[in-house]
Coordinates of C-alpha atoms in Angstrom, one line a residue:
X1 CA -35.1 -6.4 44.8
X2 CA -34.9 -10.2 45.2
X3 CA -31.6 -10.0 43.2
X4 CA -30.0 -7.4 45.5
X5 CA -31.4 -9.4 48.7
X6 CA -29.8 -13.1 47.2
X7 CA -26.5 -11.2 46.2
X8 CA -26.4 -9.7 49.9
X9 CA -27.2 -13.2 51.2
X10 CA -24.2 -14.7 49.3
X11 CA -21.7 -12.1 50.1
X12 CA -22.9 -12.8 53.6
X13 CA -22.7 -16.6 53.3
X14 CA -18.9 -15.7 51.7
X15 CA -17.3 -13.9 54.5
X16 CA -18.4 -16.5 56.6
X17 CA -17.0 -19.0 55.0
X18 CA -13.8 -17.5 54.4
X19 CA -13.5 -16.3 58.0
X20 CA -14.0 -20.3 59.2
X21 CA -11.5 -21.6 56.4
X22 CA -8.9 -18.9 57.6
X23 CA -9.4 -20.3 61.3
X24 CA -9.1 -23.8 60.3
X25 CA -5.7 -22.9 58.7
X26 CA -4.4 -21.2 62.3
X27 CA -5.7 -23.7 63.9
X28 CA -4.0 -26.3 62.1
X29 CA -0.6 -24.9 62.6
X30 CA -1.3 -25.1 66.2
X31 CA -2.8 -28.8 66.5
X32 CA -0.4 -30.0 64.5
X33 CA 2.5 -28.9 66.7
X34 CA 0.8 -29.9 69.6
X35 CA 0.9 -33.0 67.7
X36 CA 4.5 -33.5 67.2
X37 CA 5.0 -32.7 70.7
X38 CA 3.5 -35.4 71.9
X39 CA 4.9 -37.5 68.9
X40 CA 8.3 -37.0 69.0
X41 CA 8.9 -39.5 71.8
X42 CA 8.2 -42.3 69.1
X43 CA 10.7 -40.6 66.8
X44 CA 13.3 -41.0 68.7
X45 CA 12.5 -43.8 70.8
X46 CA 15.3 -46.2 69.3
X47 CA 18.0 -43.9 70.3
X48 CA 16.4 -44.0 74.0
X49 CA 16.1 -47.5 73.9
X50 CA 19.7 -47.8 73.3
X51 CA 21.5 -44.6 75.5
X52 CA 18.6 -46.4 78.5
X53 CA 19.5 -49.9 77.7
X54 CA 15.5 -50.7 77.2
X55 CA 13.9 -53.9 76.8
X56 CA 11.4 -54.2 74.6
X57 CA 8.3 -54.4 77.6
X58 CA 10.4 -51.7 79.8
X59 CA 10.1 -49.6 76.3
X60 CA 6.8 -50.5 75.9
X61 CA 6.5 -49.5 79.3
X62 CA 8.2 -45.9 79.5
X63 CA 5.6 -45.1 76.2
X64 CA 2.6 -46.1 78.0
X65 CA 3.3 -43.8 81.0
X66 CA 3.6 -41.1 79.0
X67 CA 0.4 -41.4 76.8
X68 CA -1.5 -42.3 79.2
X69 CA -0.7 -39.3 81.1
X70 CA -2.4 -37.4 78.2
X71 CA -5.4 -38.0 79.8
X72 CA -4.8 -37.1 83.7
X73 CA -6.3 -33.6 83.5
X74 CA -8.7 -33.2 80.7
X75 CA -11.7 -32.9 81.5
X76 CA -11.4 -30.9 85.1
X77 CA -8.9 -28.7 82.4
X78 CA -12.3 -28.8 79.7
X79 CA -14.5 -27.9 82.3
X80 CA -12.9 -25.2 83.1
X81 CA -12.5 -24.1 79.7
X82 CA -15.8 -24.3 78.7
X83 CA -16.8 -21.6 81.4
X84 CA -14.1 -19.5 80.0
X85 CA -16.4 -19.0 76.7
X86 CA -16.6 -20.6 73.5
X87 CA -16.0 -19.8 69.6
X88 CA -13.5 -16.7 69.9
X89 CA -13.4 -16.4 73.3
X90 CA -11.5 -20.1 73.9
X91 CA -8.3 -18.4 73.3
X92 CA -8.0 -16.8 76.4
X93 CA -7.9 -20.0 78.4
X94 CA -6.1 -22.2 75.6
X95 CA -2.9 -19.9 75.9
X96 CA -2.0 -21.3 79.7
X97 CA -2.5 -24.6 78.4
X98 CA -0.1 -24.1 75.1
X99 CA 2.1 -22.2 77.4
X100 CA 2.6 -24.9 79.8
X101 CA 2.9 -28.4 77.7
X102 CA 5.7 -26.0 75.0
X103 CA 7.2 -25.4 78.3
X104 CA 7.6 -29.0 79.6
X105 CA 8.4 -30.4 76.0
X106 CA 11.6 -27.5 75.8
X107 CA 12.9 -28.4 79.0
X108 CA 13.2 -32.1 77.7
X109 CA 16.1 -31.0 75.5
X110 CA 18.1 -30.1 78.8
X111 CA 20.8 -33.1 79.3
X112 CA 21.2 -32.1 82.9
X113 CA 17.2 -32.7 83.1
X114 CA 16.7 -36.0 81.8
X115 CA 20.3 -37.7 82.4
X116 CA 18.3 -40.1 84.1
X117 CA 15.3 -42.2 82.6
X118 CA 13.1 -41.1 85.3
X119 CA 13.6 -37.3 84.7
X120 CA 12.6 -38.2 81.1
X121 CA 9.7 -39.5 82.3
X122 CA 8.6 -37.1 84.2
X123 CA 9.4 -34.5 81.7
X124 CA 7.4 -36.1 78.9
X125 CA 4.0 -36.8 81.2
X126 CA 3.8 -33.2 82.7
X127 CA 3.7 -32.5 78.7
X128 CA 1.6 -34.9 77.6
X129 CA -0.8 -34.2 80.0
X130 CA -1.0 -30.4 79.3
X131 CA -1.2 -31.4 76.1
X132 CA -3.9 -33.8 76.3
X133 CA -5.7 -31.0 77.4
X134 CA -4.6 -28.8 74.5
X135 CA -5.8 -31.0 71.9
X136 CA -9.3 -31.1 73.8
X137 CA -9.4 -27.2 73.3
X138 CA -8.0 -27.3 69.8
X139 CA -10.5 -29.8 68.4
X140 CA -13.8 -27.9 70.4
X141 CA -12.3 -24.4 69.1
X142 CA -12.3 -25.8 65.6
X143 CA -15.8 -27.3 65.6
X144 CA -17.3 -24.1 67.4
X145 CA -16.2 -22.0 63.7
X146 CA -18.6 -24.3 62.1
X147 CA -22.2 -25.3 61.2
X148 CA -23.2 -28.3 62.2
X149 CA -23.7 -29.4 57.9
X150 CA -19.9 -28.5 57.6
X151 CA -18.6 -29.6 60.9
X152 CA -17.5 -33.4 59.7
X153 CA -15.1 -32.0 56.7
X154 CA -13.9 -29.2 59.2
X155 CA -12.8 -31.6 61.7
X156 CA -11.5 -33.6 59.0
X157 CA -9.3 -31.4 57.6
X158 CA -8.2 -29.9 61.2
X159 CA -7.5 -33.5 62.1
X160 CA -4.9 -33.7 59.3
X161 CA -2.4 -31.7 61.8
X162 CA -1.9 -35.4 63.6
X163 CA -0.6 -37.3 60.6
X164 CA 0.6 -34.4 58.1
X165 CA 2.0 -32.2 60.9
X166 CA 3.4 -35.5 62.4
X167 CA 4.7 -36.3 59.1
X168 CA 6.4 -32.8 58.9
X169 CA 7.8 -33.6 62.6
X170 CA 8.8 -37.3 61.2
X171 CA 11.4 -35.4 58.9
X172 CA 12.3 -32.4 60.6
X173 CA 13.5 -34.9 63.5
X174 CA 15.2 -37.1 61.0
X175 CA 17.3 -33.9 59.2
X176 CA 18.3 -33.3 63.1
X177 CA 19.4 -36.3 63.8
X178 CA 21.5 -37.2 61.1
X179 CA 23.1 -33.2 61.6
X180 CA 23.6 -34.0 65.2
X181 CA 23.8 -37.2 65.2
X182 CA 21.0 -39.9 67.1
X183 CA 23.2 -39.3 70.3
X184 CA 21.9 -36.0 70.4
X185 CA 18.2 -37.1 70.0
X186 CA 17.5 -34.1 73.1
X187 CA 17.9 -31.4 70.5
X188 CA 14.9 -31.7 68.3
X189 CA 13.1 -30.8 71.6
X190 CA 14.9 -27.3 72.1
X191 CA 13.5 -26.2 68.5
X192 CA 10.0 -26.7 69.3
X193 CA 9.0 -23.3 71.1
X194 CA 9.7 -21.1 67.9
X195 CA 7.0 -22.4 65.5
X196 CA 4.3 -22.9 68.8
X197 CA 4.9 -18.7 69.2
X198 CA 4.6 -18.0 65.7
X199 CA 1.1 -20.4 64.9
X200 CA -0.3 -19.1 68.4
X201 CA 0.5 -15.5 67.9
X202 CA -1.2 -15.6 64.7
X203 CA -4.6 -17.4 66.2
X204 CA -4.5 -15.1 68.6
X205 CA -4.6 -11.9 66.5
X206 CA -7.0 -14.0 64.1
X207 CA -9.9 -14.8 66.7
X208 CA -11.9 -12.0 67.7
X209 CA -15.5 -11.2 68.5
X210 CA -16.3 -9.0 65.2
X211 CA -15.1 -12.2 62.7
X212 CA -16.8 -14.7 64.9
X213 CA -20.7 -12.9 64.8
X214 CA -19.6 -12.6 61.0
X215 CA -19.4 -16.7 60.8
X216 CA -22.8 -17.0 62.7
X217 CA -24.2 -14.4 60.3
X218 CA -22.7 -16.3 57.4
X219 CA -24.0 -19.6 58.7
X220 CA -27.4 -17.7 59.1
X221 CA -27.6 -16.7 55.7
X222 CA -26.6 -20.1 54.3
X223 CA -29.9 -21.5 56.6
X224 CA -27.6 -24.3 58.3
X225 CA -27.4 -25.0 61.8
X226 CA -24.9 -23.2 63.9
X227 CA -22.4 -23.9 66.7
X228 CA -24.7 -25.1 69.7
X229 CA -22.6 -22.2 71.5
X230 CA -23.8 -19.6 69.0
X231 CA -27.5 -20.3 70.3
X232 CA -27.2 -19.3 73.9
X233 CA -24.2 -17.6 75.3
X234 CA -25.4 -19.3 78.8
X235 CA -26.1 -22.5 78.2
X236 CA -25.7 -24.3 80.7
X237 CA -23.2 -27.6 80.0
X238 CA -23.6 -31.0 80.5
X239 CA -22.0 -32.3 83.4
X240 CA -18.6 -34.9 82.4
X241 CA -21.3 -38.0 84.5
X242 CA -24.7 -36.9 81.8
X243 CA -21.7 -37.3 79.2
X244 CA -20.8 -40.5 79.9
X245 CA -24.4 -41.8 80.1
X246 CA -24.8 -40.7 76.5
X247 CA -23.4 -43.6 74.1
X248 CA -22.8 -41.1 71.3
X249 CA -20.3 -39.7 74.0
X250 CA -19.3 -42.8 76.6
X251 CA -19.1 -45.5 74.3
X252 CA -17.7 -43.6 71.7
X253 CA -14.9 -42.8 74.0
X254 CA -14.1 -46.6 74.6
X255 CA -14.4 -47.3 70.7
X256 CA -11.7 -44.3 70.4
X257 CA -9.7 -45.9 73.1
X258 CA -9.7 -49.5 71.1
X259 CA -8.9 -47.0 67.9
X260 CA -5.9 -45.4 69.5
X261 CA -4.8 -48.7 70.6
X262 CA -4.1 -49.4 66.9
X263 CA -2.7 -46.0 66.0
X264 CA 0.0 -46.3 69.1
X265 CA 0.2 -50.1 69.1
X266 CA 1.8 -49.3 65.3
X267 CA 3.7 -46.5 66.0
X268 CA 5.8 -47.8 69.0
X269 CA 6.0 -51.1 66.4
X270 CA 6.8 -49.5 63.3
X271 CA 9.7 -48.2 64.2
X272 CA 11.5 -50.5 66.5
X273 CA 10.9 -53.3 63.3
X274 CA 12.3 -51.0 60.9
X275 CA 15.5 -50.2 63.5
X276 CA 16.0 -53.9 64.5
X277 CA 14.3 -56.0 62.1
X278 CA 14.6 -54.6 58.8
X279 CA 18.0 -52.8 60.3
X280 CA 17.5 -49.4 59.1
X281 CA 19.7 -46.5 60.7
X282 CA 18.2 -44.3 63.3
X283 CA 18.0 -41.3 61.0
X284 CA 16.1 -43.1 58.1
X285 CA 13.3 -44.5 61.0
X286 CA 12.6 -41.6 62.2
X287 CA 11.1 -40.4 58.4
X288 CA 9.9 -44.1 57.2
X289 CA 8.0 -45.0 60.0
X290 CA 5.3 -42.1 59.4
X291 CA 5.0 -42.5 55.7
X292 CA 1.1 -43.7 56.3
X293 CA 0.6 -40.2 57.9
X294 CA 0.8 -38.6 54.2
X295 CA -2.7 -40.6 53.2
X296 CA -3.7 -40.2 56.7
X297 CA -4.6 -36.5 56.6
X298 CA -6.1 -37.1 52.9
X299 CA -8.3 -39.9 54.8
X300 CA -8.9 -38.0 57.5
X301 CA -10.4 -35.3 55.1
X302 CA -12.3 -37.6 52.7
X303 CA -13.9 -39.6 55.2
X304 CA -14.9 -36.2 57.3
X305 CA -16.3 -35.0 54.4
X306 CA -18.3 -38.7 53.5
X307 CA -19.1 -38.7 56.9
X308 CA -21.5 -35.4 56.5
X309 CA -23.5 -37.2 53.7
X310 CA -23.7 -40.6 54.3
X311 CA -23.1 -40.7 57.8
X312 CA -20.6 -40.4 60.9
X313 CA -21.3 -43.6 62.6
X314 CA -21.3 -45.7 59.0
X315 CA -18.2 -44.0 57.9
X316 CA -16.5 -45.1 60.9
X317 CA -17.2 -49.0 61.0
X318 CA -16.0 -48.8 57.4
X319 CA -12.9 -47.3 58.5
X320 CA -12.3 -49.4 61.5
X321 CA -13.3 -52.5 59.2
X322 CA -10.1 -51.4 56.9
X323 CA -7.8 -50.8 60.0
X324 CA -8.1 -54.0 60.8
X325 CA -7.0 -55.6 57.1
X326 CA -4.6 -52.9 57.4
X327 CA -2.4 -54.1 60.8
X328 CA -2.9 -57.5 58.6
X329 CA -1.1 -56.5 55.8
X330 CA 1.7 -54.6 57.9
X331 CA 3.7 -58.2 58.5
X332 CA 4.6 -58.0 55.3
X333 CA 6.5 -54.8 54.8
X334 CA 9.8 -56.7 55.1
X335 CA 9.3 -57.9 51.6
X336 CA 11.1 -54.7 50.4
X337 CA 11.2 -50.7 50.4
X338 CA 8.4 -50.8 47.9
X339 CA 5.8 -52.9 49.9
X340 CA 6.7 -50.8 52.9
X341 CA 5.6 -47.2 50.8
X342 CA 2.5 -49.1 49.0
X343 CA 1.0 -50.6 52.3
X344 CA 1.4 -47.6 54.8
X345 CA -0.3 -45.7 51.8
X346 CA -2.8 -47.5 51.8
X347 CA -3.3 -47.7 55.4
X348 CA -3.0 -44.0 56.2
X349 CA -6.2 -43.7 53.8
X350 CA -7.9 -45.2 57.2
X351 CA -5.7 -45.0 59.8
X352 CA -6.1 -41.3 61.4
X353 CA -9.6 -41.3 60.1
X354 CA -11.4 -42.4 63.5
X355 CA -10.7 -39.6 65.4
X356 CA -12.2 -37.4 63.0
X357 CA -15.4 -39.1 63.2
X358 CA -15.8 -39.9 66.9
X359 CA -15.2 -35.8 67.8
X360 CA -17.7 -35.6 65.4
X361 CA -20.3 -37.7 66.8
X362 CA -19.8 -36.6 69.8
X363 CA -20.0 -32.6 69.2
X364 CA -23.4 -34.2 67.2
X365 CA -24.9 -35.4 70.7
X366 CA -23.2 -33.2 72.9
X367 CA -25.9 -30.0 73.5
X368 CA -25.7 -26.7 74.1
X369 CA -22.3 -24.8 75.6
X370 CA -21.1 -29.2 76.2
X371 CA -18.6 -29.3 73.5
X372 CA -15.5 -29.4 75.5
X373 CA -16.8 -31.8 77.9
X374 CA -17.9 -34.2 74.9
X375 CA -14.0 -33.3 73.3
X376 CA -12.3 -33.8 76.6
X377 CA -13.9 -37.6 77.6
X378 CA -13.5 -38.3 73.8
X379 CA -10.0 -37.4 74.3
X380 CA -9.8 -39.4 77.5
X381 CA -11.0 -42.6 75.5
X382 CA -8.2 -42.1 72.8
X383 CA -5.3 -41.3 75.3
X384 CA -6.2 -44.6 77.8
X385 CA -5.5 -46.4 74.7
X386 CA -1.5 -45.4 76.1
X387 CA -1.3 -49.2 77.6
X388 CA -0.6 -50.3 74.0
X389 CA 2.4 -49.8 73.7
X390 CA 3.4 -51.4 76.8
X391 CA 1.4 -54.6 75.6
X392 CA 3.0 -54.8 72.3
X393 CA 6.8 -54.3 73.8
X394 CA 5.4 -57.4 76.0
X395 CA 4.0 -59.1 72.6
X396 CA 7.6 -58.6 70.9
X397 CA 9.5 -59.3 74.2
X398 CA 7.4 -63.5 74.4
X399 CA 8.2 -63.4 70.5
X400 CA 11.9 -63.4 70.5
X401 CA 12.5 -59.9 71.6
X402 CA 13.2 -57.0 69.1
X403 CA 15.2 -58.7 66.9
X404 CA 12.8 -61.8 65.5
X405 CA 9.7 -61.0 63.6
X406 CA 7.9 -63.4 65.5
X407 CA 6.1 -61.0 68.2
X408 CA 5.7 -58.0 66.1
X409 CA 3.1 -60.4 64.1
X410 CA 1.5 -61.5 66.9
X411 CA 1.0 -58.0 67.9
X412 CA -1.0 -57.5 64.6
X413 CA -3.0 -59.8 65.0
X414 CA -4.0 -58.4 68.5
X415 CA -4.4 -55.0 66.9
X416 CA -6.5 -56.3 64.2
X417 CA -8.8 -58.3 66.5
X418 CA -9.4 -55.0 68.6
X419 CA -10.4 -53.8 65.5
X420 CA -13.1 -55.5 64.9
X421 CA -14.5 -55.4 68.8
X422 CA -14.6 -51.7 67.8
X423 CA -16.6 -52.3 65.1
X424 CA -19.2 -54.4 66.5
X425 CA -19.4 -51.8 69.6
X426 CA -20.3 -49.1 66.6
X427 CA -22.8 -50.8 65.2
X428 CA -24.8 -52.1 68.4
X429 CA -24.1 -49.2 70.7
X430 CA -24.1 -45.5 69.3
X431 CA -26.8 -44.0 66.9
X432 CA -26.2 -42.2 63.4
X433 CA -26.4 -38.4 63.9
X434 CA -26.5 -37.1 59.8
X435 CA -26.9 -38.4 56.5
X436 CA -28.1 -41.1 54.6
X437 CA -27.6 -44.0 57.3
X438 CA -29.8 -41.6 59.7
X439 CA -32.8 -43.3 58.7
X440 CA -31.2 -46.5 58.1
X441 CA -29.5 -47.3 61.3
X442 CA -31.8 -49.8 62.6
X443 CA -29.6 -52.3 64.6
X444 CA -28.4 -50.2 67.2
X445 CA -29.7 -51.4 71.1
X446 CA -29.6 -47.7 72.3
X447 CA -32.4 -45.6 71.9
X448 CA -31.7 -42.0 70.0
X449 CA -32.6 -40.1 72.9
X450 CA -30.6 -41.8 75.1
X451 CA -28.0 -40.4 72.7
X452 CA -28.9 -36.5 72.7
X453 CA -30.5 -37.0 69.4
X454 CA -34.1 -36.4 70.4
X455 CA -37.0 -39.3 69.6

């Protein structure tokens, strides 16, 4: 009788599982497309910087508008979201928002439409922004399919749809562009609805109420924690102010903000070193400027997974402690083809791995029915981090301008100094929410209720 209760148990615990790993895989797709959306801009940022004329701070300049846009309506869009339902039920309300930044990122590909910088501009933040939102509601839809025991390596491996669908992106633009030529950079942009249809179409048919309860019972069986969601339909959520009071959720956000800093501070300099210093064409940028993102999505899953044993908020100073020896290291990937593979290896092994791990912490301290409010201020904290390409254009620009090495260093050094402010913010200002470093984080200033965590 035991045998036939344990073997129903497992089956149970099975289908579950399956069910979550066949959402992660839909929900991939559809992150990492919103991804590239919002990436491509870098991509082919040396061919606008020549049709526009740019300097390297008015470059520097267009980029920050346009991420920091990403943040202009996410949490009122989160909010709203979050009373739409949760788990399954997100779909309904994520489809305007997938609908309207695939709208605003086709319409870029129009000549008559962005002739002018400005109409580029204004283009790329109406997508951005949508898509801000988008990611918010990709990342809480993940983490909803998930127990809490499972939830960092599930958000690690959904994360991977920044760097690996990026990197896919990286040479899908850069087979485009030497078809078309890096005139015609506006075409990679008309391509982008058909794959957004399919991935979406597929979600949609995927998430539905019956597969959902059959995760919760899974999860049940398995005698882990489930979704906060999954324990009270109406829960009521915190409200975006009680969020930001919560240092597991405000601080976090400015430690994402310093971490996204680095991410975009890199990728506006990677490429416009590789165009003008290291004087590769257009076409071969676009592909060897996001070599790091092929390690990145293997970071992002190793340290999401390392995260649920020895903990979220260790695993992160480690990996903000590497970022910063990584921006180090990146002044010397002039020294050859070779050093410019090995050291944005090794750097993607840390690079995307943050963001992982502050969703994480945050879904951790969040409460009930809060996870898209946590999601949407995290997202707020990575997407101010917009201004950096603007101050590394200026950093290149009182070096010499794009063509002498000078200012991209000293833009490393910046990045790598903001580094280790994020590290020392970690430590003294958020609490550990899982594993082993739970009961050994004893320098924090915050209490853990303060955090959500309870006493």
């Amino acid at each position: 009788m035991e045998s036939t209760s344990a073997l129903a148990r497992s089956s149970r615990v099975r289908r579950g599982m399956t069910i979550s790993a066949f959402s992660l895989i839909f929900l991939w797709l559809v992150y990492g497309l919103d991804s590239i959306s919002r990436q491509m801009i870098y991509m082919v940022l040396p061919s606008i910087t020549e049709e526009f004329d740019l300097s390297p701070s008015s470059a520097g300049l267009v980029t920050t508008l346009i991420m920091m846009s990403t943040t202009l309506i996410c949490v009122p869009a989160m909010v709203w979201a979050d009373k739409g339902g949760h788990g399954w039920r997100r779909k309904y309300r994520h489809l305007p928002i997938l609908i309207g930044y695939t709208i605003f990122t086709f319409l870029t590909g129009f000549d008559i439409l962005t002739a002018s910088l400005g109409g580029l501009i204004v283009l790329q933040v109406l997508s951005h922004a949508i898509g801000g939102a988008g990611e918010a509601i990709e990342v809480a839809s993940a983490g909803e399919w998930w127990s809490k025991e499972r939830r960092g390596m599930a958000l690690g491996i959904h994360h991977t749809g920044y760097p690996w669908g990026t990197l896919i992106g990286g040479f899908a633009v850069s087979a485009i562009l030497a078809h078309y030529g890096s005139d015609n950079w506006r075409v990679v942009f008309l391509y982008f609805p058909i794959p957004v249809a399919i991935a979406f179409t597929i979600y949609w048919w995927f998430a539905t109420k019956r597969r959902y309860e059959a995760v919760i019972d899974g999860i049940a069986a398995a005698d882990q924690t489930p979704p906060f969601v999954a324990e009270s339909e109406a829960a009521q959520a915190i409200t975006p102010r009680e969020a930001l009071r919560n240092p597991n959720i405000g601080v976090i956000a400015v430690v994402s903000m310093l971490a996204i800093v680095g991410y975009l501070g890199l990728s506006f300099w990677l490429p416009q070193y590789l165009a003008f210093v290291a004087n590769f064409s257009f076409a071969e940028v676009a592909a060897y400027s996001v070599l790091f993102t092929i390690t990145g999505g293997l970071g992002q899953i190793a340290w999401g997974a390392i995260s649920d044993r020895i903990g979220r908020k260790l695993s992160l100073m480690i990996v903000l402690g590497w970022i910063g020896v990584d921006m180090l290291l990146f002044q010397f990937v002039d020294q050859g083809l070779g050093t410019l593979i090995a050291i944005q290896l090794f750097a993607g092994f840390a690079m995307n791995a943050p963001y992982t791990l502050v969703y994480a912490i945050a879904f951790d301290s969040a409460g009930n029915g809060s996870t898209g409010v946590a999601s949407s201020i995290v997202n707020i904290g990575i997407y101010a981090g917009g201004f950096s390409p603007y101050v590394i254009g200026w950093l290149i620009g009182m070096g010499g301008g794009f063509d002498s090495p000078v200012g991209y260093n000293n833009a490393l050094y910046f990045l790598a100094g903001l580094m280790l402010i994020a590290l020392i913010l970690t430590a003294l200002f958020t609490r550990e929410t899982v594993g082993w470093y739970l009961k050994h984080d004893k320098m924090a200033l915050v209490s853990r209720a303060s955090c959500g965590l309870g006493d």
